[in-house]
Each structure stands twice: as C-alpha cells, then as structure tokens.
XYZ file of N, CA and C in Angstrom:
663
model
N 49.330 5.999 317.630
C 48.600 5.966 316.374
C 49.376 6.672 315.263
N 49.963 7.819 315.626
C 50.761 8.544 314.625
C 51.922 7.709 314.142
N 52.634 7.028 315.095
C 53.785 6.216 314.718
C 53.350 5.039 313.844
N 52.171 4.464 314.140
C 51.670 3.354 313.332
C 51.394 3.821 311.909
N 50.733 4.987 311.775
C 50.454 5.522 310.447
C 51.746 5.837 309.702
N 52.744 6.371 310.438
C 54.029 6.688 309.821
C 54.705 5.426 309.299
N 54.648 4.347 310.101
C 55.256 3.087 309.689
C 54.552 2.526 308.454
N 53.206 2.615 308.432
C 52.449 2.121 307.277
C 52.813 2.907 306.025
N 52.892 4.237 306.162
C 53.241 5.072 305.018
C 54.652 4.763 304.525
N 55.575 4.509 305.458
C 56.947 4.163 305.076
C 56.969 2.859 304.292
N 56.205 1.869 304.770
C 56.158 0.585 304.071
C 55.548 0.722 302.681
N 54.495 1.551 302.566
C 53.887 1.786 301.258
C 54.894 2.432 300.314
N 55.635 3.429 300.836
C 56.636 4.112 300.012
C 57.719 3.142 299.564
N 58.208 2.289 300.488
C 59.247 1.330 300.141
C 58.745 0.346 299.091
N 57.497 -0.102 299.256
C 56.928 -1.033 298.272
C 56.865 -0.395 296.894
N 56.418 0.869 296.847
C 56.324 1.573 295.567
C 57.704 1.761 294.957
N 58.689 2.154 295.792
C 60.046 2.370 295.295
C 60.638 1.091 294.746
N 60.513 -0.002 295.495
C 61.103 -1.261 295.056
C 60.400 -1.789 293.816
N 59.071 -1.640 293.753
C 58.352 -2.084 292.570
C 58.790 -1.301 291.343
N 58.995 0.016 291.505
C 59.467 0.835 290.395
C 60.838 0.359 289.927
N 61.736 0.077 290.879
C 63.070 -0.414 290.540
C 63.002 -1.761 289.849
N 62.108 -2.623 290.354
C 61.978 -3.954 289.784
C 61.498 -3.892 288.336
N 60.501 -3.034 288.076
C 59.978 -2.909 286.721
C 61.027 -2.374 285.764
N 61.832 -1.398 286.233
C 62.887 -0.861 285.375
C 63.955 -1.901 285.128
N 64.210 -2.734 286.143
C 65.215 -3.784 285.998
C 64.739 -4.869 285.037
N 63.427 -5.221 285.115
C 62.914 -6.304 284.284
C 62.905 -5.953 282.809
N 62.974 -4.658 282.509
C 62.985 -4.250 281.108
C 64.365 -4.341 280.488
N 65.365 -4.719 281.310
C 66.738 -4.775 280.802
C 67.415 -6.014 281.357
N 67.497 -7.087 280.561
C 68.042 -8.343 281.042
C 69.513 -8.243 281.406
N 70.208 -7.190 280.981
C 71.637 -7.063 281.236
C 71.928 -6.610 282.663
N 70.896 -6.402 283.485
C 71.112 -5.920 284.843
C 71.569 -7.000 285.810
N 71.711 -8.253 285.357
C 72.256 -9.263 286.256
C 73.722 -8.942 286.522
N 74.095 -8.937 287.791
C 75.477 -8.656 288.159
C 76.394 -9.728 287.586
N 77.507 -9.292 287.010
C 78.521 -10.247 286.574
C 79.021 -11.008 287.794
N 79.039 -12.328 287.699
C 79.386 -13.170 288.845
C 80.573 -14.047 288.491
N 81.540 -14.114 289.412
C 82.773 -14.862 289.159
C 83.200 -15.516 290.466
N 84.310 -16.231 290.422
C 84.861 -16.830 291.633
C 85.360 -15.717 292.560
N 85.519 -16.045 293.840
C 85.989 -15.071 294.814
C 87.363 -14.530 294.426
N 87.586 -13.251 294.704
C 88.851 -12.591 294.389
C 89.572 -12.205 295.674
N 90.876 -11.942 295.527
C 91.668 -11.488 296.670
C 91.218 -10.089 297.081
N 91.147 -9.863 298.388
C 90.724 -8.562 298.897
C 91.873 -7.888 299.630
N 91.743 -6.568 299.794
C 92.709 -5.787 300.556
C 92.083 -5.409 301.890
N 92.720 -5.747 302.983
C 92.149 -5.477 304.295
C 91.924 -3.990 304.487
N 90.830 -3.654 305.176
C 90.564 -2.264 305.515
C 91.663 -1.770 306.436
N 92.172 -0.589 306.168
C 93.353 -0.087 306.852
C 93.154 0.023 308.360
N 94.239 -0.176 309.081
C 94.256 0.098 310.508
C 93.275 -0.720 311.309
N 92.950 -1.924 310.821
C 91.983 -2.748 311.528
C 90.736 -1.938 311.853
N 90.268 -1.189 310.865
C 89.088 -0.329 310.954
C 89.320 0.962 311.720
N 90.473 1.118 312.372
C 90.690 2.289 313.217
C 90.615 3.601 312.464
N 91.147 3.635 311.241
C 91.158 4.863 310.448
C 90.023 4.914 309.423
N 89.173 3.901 309.422
C 88.130 3.832 308.410
C 86.880 4.601 308.823
N 86.129 5.029 307.831
C 84.834 5.643 308.099
C 83.821 4.534 308.380
N 82.882 4.814 309.248
C 81.837 3.842 309.568
C 80.577 4.161 308.770
N 79.832 3.099 308.442
C 78.569 3.354 307.758
C 77.493 3.676 308.791
N 76.523 4.452 308.358
C 75.388 4.822 309.200
C 74.371 3.684 309.139
N 74.212 2.967 310.256
C 73.368 1.778 310.274
C 71.888 2.118 310.195
N 71.515 3.319 310.601
C 70.108 3.705 310.570
C 69.652 4.092 309.158
N 70.549 4.690 308.378
C 70.165 5.175 307.052
C 70.512 4.190 305.938
N 71.572 3.423 306.112
C 72.003 2.496 305.064
C 71.041 1.314 304.963
N 70.787 0.866 303.743
C 69.777 -0.177 303.558
C 70.028 -0.937 302.259
N 69.574 -2.174 302.233
C 69.510 -2.967 301.010
C 68.036 -3.137 300.654
N 67.658 -2.731 299.464
C 66.324 -3.010 298.943
C 66.391 -4.300 298.136
N 65.416 -5.171 298.311
C 65.416 -6.438 297.572
C 64.024 -6.722 297.027
N 63.951 -7.539 295.975
C 62.677 -8.024 295.463
C 62.873 -9.361 294.783
N 61.848 -10.186 294.859
C 61.861 -11.494 294.219
C 60.489 -11.784 293.648
N 60.430 -12.648 292.649
C 59.163 -12.868 291.965
C 58.881 -14.349 291.751
N 57.607 -14.621 291.509
C 57.109 -15.945 291.154
C 55.912 -15.729 290.247
N 55.378 -16.786 289.624
C 54.289 -16.580 288.663
C 53.086 -15.824 289.223
N 52.838 -15.945 290.521
C 51.655 -15.306 291.106
C 51.914 -13.901 291.616
N 53.140 -13.404 291.528
C 53.382 -12.038 291.984
C 54.801 -11.769 292.411
N 54.962 -10.629 293.074
C 56.284 -10.139 293.487
C 56.250 -9.808 294.970
N 57.336 -10.129 295.674
C 57.507 -9.691 297.059
C 58.736 -8.794 297.132
N 58.722 -7.854 298.062
C 59.863 -6.951 298.204
C 60.015 -6.498 299.637
N 61.204 -5.977 299.937
C 61.463 -5.534 301.295
C 62.853 -4.952 301.463
N 63.355 -5.038 302.676
C 64.638 -4.433 303.025
C 65.468 -5.384 303.878
N 66.759 -5.119 303.929
C 67.688 -5.789 304.847
C 68.629 -4.716 305.397
N 68.954 -4.816 306.689
C 69.862 -3.864 307.307
C 71.273 -4.415 307.461
N 72.149 -3.564 307.961
C 73.556 -3.924 308.141
C 73.892 -4.111 309.618
N 74.859 -4.974 309.885
C 75.386 -5.156 311.241
C 76.478 -4.148 311.540
N 77.370 -3.961 310.582
C 78.411 -2.937 310.669
C 79.017 -2.747 309.288
N 79.879 -1.764 309.157
C 80.505 -1.527 307.877
C 81.537 -0.422 307.960
N 82.568 -0.546 307.128
C 83.689 0.381 307.157
C 84.141 0.689 305.734
N 84.550 1.940 305.534
C 85.008 2.395 304.227
C 86.290 3.195 304.409
N 87.301 2.895 303.622
C 88.516 3.708 303.599
C 88.459 4.669 302.420
N 88.683 5.940 302.691
C 88.719 6.972 301.666
C 90.152 7.458 301.509
N 90.637 7.454 300.274
C 91.965 7.967 299.974
C 91.860 8.940 298.810
N 92.332 10.153 299.021
C 92.284 11.154 297.968
C 90.875 11.475 297.514
N 89.926 11.401 298.428
C 88.541 11.707 298.109
C 87.773 10.593 297.431
N 88.399 9.405 297.288
C 87.743 8.277 296.630
C 87.789 7.038 297.513
N 86.898 6.106 297.235
C 86.863 4.860 298.000
C 88.080 4.010 297.649
N 88.814 3.582 298.675
C 89.970 2.715 298.466
C 89.613 1.255 298.742
N 88.950 1.005 299.838
C 88.448 -0.325 300.151
C 87.305 -0.219 301.146
N 86.566 -1.299 301.279
C 85.375 -1.262 302.120
C 84.910 -2.677 302.427
N 84.188 -2.790 303.539
C 83.582 -4.066 303.901
C 82.334 -3.788 304.717
N 81.249 -4.521 304.419
C 80.024 -4.394 305.203
C 79.549 -5.788 305.608
N 78.993 -5.871 306.821
C 78.341 -7.091 307.287
C 76.840 -6.870 307.246
N 76.116 -7.834 306.710
C 74.681 -7.727 306.492
C 73.964 -8.584 307.530
N 73.090 -7.974 308.295
C 72.379 -8.659 309.374
C 71.132 -9.332 308.809
N 71.218 -10.642 308.556
C 70.123 -11.341 307.899
C 68.884 -11.453 308.780
N 69.033 -11.250 310.077
C 67.861 -11.282 310.960
C 66.959 -10.080 310.751
N 67.463 -9.043 310.058
C 66.676 -7.828 309.840
C 65.877 -7.868 308.542
N 65.883 -8.983 307.842
C 65.167 -9.033 306.569
C 63.689 -8.747 306.788
N 63.164 -7.830 306.009
C 61.774 -7.408 306.122
C 61.056 -7.574 304.780
N 59.766 -7.901 304.876
C 58.872 -7.916 303.726
C 57.873 -6.781 303.940
N 57.603 -5.986 302.910
C 56.788 -4.787 303.113
C 55.591 -4.688 302.169
N 55.331 -5.732 301.358
C 54.316 -5.576 300.315
C 52.952 -6.151 300.689
N 52.822 -6.754 301.890
C 51.554 -7.361 302.276
C 51.116 -6.809 303.630
N 50.101 -7.431 304.227
C 49.721 -7.016 305.572
C 50.705 -7.585 306.588
N 50.617 -7.121 307.835
C 51.614 -7.455 308.850
C 51.742 -8.959 309.076
N 50.619 -9.663 309.109
C 50.651 -11.104 309.374
C 51.337 -11.867 308.250
N 50.983 -11.538 307.011
C 51.588 -12.226 305.865
C 53.057 -11.847 305.704
N 53.374 -10.577 305.972
C 54.779 -10.161 305.923
C 55.616 -10.980 306.893
N 55.131 -11.109 308.133
C 55.870 -11.837 309.168
C 56.033 -13.310 308.798
N 55.002 -13.898 308.197
C 55.081 -15.307 307.797
C 56.173 -15.526 306.760
N 56.222 -14.640 305.750
C 57.256 -14.782 304.729
C 58.636 -14.468 305.303
N 58.741 -13.453 306.152
C 60.024 -13.140 306.787
C 60.571 -14.360 307.524
N 59.714 -15.030 308.283
C 60.151 -16.211 309.035
C 60.586 -17.332 308.105
N 59.882 -17.484 306.964
C 60.276 -18.520 306.008
C 61.633 -18.202 305.389
N 61.876 -16.932 305.081
C 63.157 -16.543 304.486
C 64.332 -16.807 305.438
N 64.049 -16.870 306.729
C 65.103 -17.096 307.709
C 65.411 -18.572 307.930
N 64.627 -19.469 307.324
C 64.820 -20.904 307.513
C 65.838 -21.473 306.524
N 66.070 -22.769 306.622
C 67.006 -23.451 305.742
C 66.593 -23.468 304.284
N 65.317 -23.214 303.997
C 64.902 -23.119 302.601
C 65.583 -21.953 301.900
N 65.925 -20.925 302.677
C 66.545 -19.740 302.095
C 67.866 -19.414 302.808
N 67.860 -18.542 303.817
C 69.120 -18.014 304.357
C 69.609 -18.702 305.635
N 68.781 -19.523 306.256
C 69.191 -20.327 307.416
C 69.983 -19.493 308.438
N 69.324 -18.470 308.976
C 70.042 -17.499 309.796
C 70.494 -18.055 311.142
N 69.968 -19.216 311.570
C 70.463 -19.798 312.816
C 71.917 -20.231 312.669
N 72.311 -20.643 311.454
C 73.701 -21.029 311.191
C 74.494 -19.913 310.515
N 73.805 -19.075 309.766
C 74.478 -18.011 309.003
C 73.785 -16.673 309.266
N 73.972 -16.100 310.454
C 73.270 -14.859 310.800
C 73.726 -13.640 310.008
N 74.926 -13.726 309.416
C 75.476 -12.594 308.680
C 75.819 -12.989 307.248
N 75.571 -12.082 306.341
C 76.169 -12.124 305.010
C 77.174 -10.973 304.970
N 77.994 -10.902 303.932
C 78.958 -9.796 303.870
C 79.327 -9.481 302.434
N 79.811 -8.264 302.256
C 80.334 -7.830 300.961
C 81.634 -7.090 301.219
N 82.709 -7.514 300.538
C 84.009 -6.868 300.695
C 84.537 -6.465 299.325
N 84.876 -5.197 299.213
C 85.339 -4.637 297.945
C 86.627 -5.302 297.467
N 86.686 -5.586 296.156
C 87.933 -6.068 295.553
C 88.508 -5.040 294.587
N 87.653 -4.423 293.763
C 88.108 -3.341 292.890
C 86.987 -2.314 292.746
N 87.392 -1.076 292.467
C 86.428 -0.028 292.140
C 87.074 0.880 291.102
N 86.381 1.096 290.004
C 86.933 1.861 288.893
C 85.946 2.936 288.457
N 86.493 3.995 287.834
C 85.653 5.034 287.270
C 85.537 6.253 288.159
N 84.772 7.229 287.692
C 84.526 8.448 288.438
C 83.327 8.248 289.359
N 83.157 9.191 290.295
C 82.087 9.056 291.278
C 80.714 8.903 290.634
N 80.507 9.554 289.491
C 79.203 9.506 288.840
C 79.018 8.265 287.967
N 80.066 7.442 287.822
C 79.985 6.241 286.989
C 81.006 5.225 287.487
N 80.691 4.582 288.599
C 81.600 3.632 289.222
C 81.275 2.205 288.801
N 82.304 1.391 288.680
C 82.154 -0.045 288.504
C 82.704 -0.700 289.760
N 81.823 -1.298 290.530
C 82.172 -1.861 291.830
C 82.207 -3.377 291.742
N 83.283 -3.977 292.252
C 83.373 -5.432 292.323
C 83.757 -5.842 293.735
N 83.180 -6.932 294.202
C 83.514 -7.384 295.537
C 83.005 -8.787 295.790
N 83.521 -9.387 296.851
C 83.118 -10.734 297.238
C 81.857 -10.670 298.086
N 80.816 -11.326 297.617
C 79.560 -11.425 298.348
C 79.467 -12.809 298.972
N 79.393 -12.841 300.299
C 79.275 -14.104 301.025
C 77.841 -14.240 301.524
N 77.175 -15.306 301.091
C 75.850 -15.657 301.582
C 75.906 -17.117 302.009
N 75.486 -17.377 303.246
C 75.600 -18.709 303.833
C 77.075 -19.127 303.780
N 77.393 -20.263 303.164
C 78.795 -20.705 303.120
C 79.378 -20.599 301.720
N 78.804 -19.719 300.890
C 79.288 -19.557 299.517
C 79.783 -18.136 299.287
N 80.888 -18.018 298.567
C 81.465 -16.714 298.238
C 81.606 -16.585 296.732
N 81.039 -15.523 296.168
C 81.174 -15.223 294.757
C 81.526 -13.746 294.605
N 82.273 -13.431 293.557
C 82.587 -12.037 293.258
C 81.547 -11.489 292.300
N 80.956 -10.356 292.650
C 79.957 -9.739 291.787
C 80.399 -8.336 291.394
N 79.900 -7.865 290.253
C 80.219 -6.527 289.760
C 78.929 -5.809 289.390
N 78.842 -4.533 289.760
C 77.657 -3.738 289.456
C 78.053 -2.269 289.367
N 77.176 -1.463 288.815
C 77.419 -0.031 288.662
C 76.861 0.736 289.852
N 77.474 1.886 290.148
C 77.033 2.701 291.282
C 77.484 4.134 291.078
N 76.950 5.018 291.889
C 77.409 6.406 291.956
C 77.697 6.725 293.418
N 78.588 7.679 293.663
C 78.867 8.086 295.032
C 79.009 9.599 295.110
N 78.636 10.132 296.245
C 78.791 11.541 296.554
C 79.642 11.638 297.819
N 80.839 12.184 297.684
C 81.791 12.206 298.790
C 82.159 13.630 299.159
N 82.143 13.922 300.471
C 82.633 15.191 300.993
C 83.827 14.902 301.889
N 84.320 15.926 302.587
C 85.458 15.732 303.485
C 85.115 14.840 304.670
N 83.831 14.685 304.975
C 83.471 13.939 306.177
C 82.347 12.926 305.972
N 81.846 12.782 304.729
C 80.737 11.849 304.537
C 80.745 11.279 303.127
N 80.054 10.154 302.978
C 79.906 9.535 301.673
C 78.515 8.939 301.560
N 77.953 9.018 300.375
C 76.661 8.408 300.061
C 76.839 7.639 298.765
N 76.769 6.315 298.845
C 76.942 5.451 297.680
C 75.629 4.751 297.370
N 75.224 4.813 296.115
C 73.983 4.185 295.666
C 74.283 3.325 294.450
N 73.917 2.068 294.509
C 74.111 1.189 293.358
C 72.971 1.346 292.373
N 73.226 0.973 291.119
C 72.127 0.757 290.193
C 71.328 -0.458 290.667
N 70.110 -0.593 290.174
C 69.358 -1.819 290.424
C 70.021 -2.958 289.655
N 70.222 -4.094 290.317
C 70.792 -5.250 289.636
C 70.211 -6.516 290.236
N 70.477 -7.639 289.598
C 70.003 -8.916 290.121
C 71.169 -9.872 290.318
N 70.964 -10.835 291.206
C 71.887 -11.950 291.353
C 71.096 -13.244 291.235
N 71.763 -14.284 290.795
C 71.159 -15.610 290.677
C 71.378 -16.333 292.009
N 70.308 -16.477 292.797
C 70.419 -17.032 294.145
C 70.992 -18.445 294.163
N 70.782 -19.211 293.077
C 71.253 -20.592 293.070
C 72.770 -20.684 293.099
N 73.452 -19.610 292.679
C 74.911 -19.617 292.714
C 75.447 -19.564 294.138
N 74.580 -19.222 295.090
C 74.939 -19.242 296.519
C 74.245 -20.403 297.225
N 73.775 -21.373 296.460
C 73.194 -22.577 297.041
C 71.780 -22.430 297.550
N 71.082 -21.362 297.162
C 69.695 -21.157 297.588
C 68.807 -21.635 296.440
N 68.361 -22.877 296.537
C 67.723 -23.531 295.393
C 66.233 -23.810 295.603
N 65.650 -23.376 296.692
C 64.257 -23.683 297.008
C 63.329 -23.276 295.859
N 62.578 -24.253 295.350
C 61.605 -24.057 294.263
C 62.205 -23.347 293.044
N 63.447 -23.673 292.739
C 64.085 -23.145 291.527
C 63.761 -24.062 290.357
N 63.175 -23.495 289.290
C 62.839 -24.349 288.148
C 64.039 -24.635 287.257
N 65.200 -24.045 287.579
C 66.423 -24.420 286.866
C 67.116 -25.598 287.558
N 66.655 -25.936 288.749
C 67.234 -27.045 289.522
C 66.270 -28.222 289.585
N 64.981 -27.931 289.791
C 63.991 -28.981 290.004
C 62.997 -29.033 288.841
N 62.616 -30.254 288.479
C 61.618 -30.460 287.440
C 60.218 -30.547 288.058
N 59.230 -30.406 287.205
C 57.830 -30.648 287.579
C 57.297 -29.699 288.654
N 57.824 -28.485 288.707
C 57.284 -27.500 289.644
C 56.048 -26.795 289.085
N 55.862 -26.910 287.783
C 54.735 -26.227 287.165
C 54.823 -24.735 287.383
N 53.721 -24.146 287.878
C 53.685 -22.712 288.160
C 54.043 -22.405 289.614
N 54.585 -23.379 290.336
C 54.898 -23.192 291.755
C 56.377 -22.921 291.990
N 57.032 -22.350 291.003
C 58.452 -22.051 291.152
C 58.659 -20.615 291.622
N 59.871 -20.337 292.090
C 60.296 -18.985 292.459
C 61.473 -18.626 291.559
N 61.450 -17.446 290.971
C 62.511 -17.038 290.053
C 63.882 -17.100 290.720
N 64.871 -17.501 289.950
C 66.247 -17.532 290.462
C 66.787 -16.128 290.709
N 66.364 -15.161 289.910
C 66.907 -13.810 289.997
C 66.296 -13.047 291.177
N 67.164 -12.488 291.995
C 66.748 -11.639 293.119
C 67.250 -10.228 292.855
N 66.352 -9.262 292.894
C 66.726 -7.879 292.648
C 67.307 -7.215 293.885
N 68.288 -6.351 293.667
C 68.994 -5.682 294.768
C 69.304 -4.243 294.387
N 69.201 -3.361 295.353
C 69.721 -2.003 295.231
C 70.326 -1.619 296.573
N 71.574 -1.168 296.577
C 72.288 -0.781 297.794
C 72.259 0.724 297.976
N 72.050 1.159 299.205
C 72.171 2.572 299.527
C 72.939 2.672 300.843
N 74.156 3.211 300.743
C 75.063 3.212 301.896
C 75.499 4.642 302.216
N 75.333 5.003 303.477
C 75.803 6.292 303.989
C 76.943 6.019 304.953
N 78.027 6.786 304.841
C 79.156 6.649 305.749
C 79.707 7.996 306.157
N 80.427 8.025 307.279
C 81.018 9.280 307.748
C 82.220 8.972 308.630
N 83.021 10.010 308.871
C 84.182 9.877 309.755
C 83.729 9.604 311.186
C-alpha cells in the first residue's frame, strides 16, 4: 500500500512538473528546437571504454503533447548512454532511448495504459520495428551555465539535427545535464497521425505537431 501511494504521488508530481514546463513553453513560441539535416558526429572515445555512463535510474525525458481537448504528459527512459569529458567539459556523447518505456502519467492507470499502447503502434513510434531512438552530440558551445547543444536525433527511420539550450553541473566524477524546455515538430520525423498540417478536414480531432521535451541526464565515471 505504501509503495502504491508513493507511485501515485510520484505520478502526480511528474504531471504537475510537466504541466508547469508546458505552460512556460507555450508562452514562448521560440522554444521550438532549431531543426536541420543530420550532421557529422564524432565517435565516443575508446568505443565507450573511457566514457562516463549515464545513470539509467535517474536520467529521464519528460514529454508532453496537446490537442484541442487537453494535454497528455509523461516520461521516457534510456537504454544506455555515454559521455566523454575532456578538461571538465563535455566533448561528445550518445544516448539510446528505450521507446518501450514511454509512460503517460496524467490520467488513471487504465487510460494511461491505453494511450501508452497507442503511442507504441505504427500511428506513432512503431516500437516493434523501432524499439530505440537515439541522440548523438554534434556540437556543444558555451559555458556550463549557458550551453548550446546540437545533435542528431533519430526517431524511427528519420534523422534530424536539433539544437537546444541546457545547463550542466560537472565534478571530477559526475555530471548532471538539464535542458531547457523545448519542442520538436513530430512530422519532421514522419509521425503524422492526426496532424492538421498534413491532413484536411480533421476539425477539432487533430493532435498538435509540437511535442514538448525536457532532458535530465545524470552521468558518472
């Protein structure tokens, strides 16, 4: 019973956090990540041997999406991830995103599970064919308190380079990187289900193209 209450409280907290992020994002249309063609990447050193690993239990992607009747939000976890640190700063990095872990947290358990299962189908992420998404760093500029991060985001069979702002806190043995809230246009990765920019005559039954994202990544030696 205690664990059930703890899980419910965690879901309520996540819903409140994501809703707060979504509202702050919606007040600023410039939060859409700059999107471009895929860029050349630099392999993580030593075939990951010398790289720091991300903490899979603490690292998370917060997401939210909207339609005329409301907003849904949740989380996605990682499969693995590696970061190279040089001179106290991030040199390169790559993370694999486990699409089977996508969670919805804003409704009751039955409705959450129904939407989670729909998100895993061909209408959205088609995880039977594409179980993983990934993000690989291409450039990172600025100081730890004001970073500009760019990297190739692969979803399904599409790769686009995106850029967003972030901050990082790095010690001799750990790193905590948090992105600003930003959005991506899902149709650029071929996810067009009920998009009113693709299909006509949807009326009020469309789903917004913009998907909100916030990354929180913990890594250590």
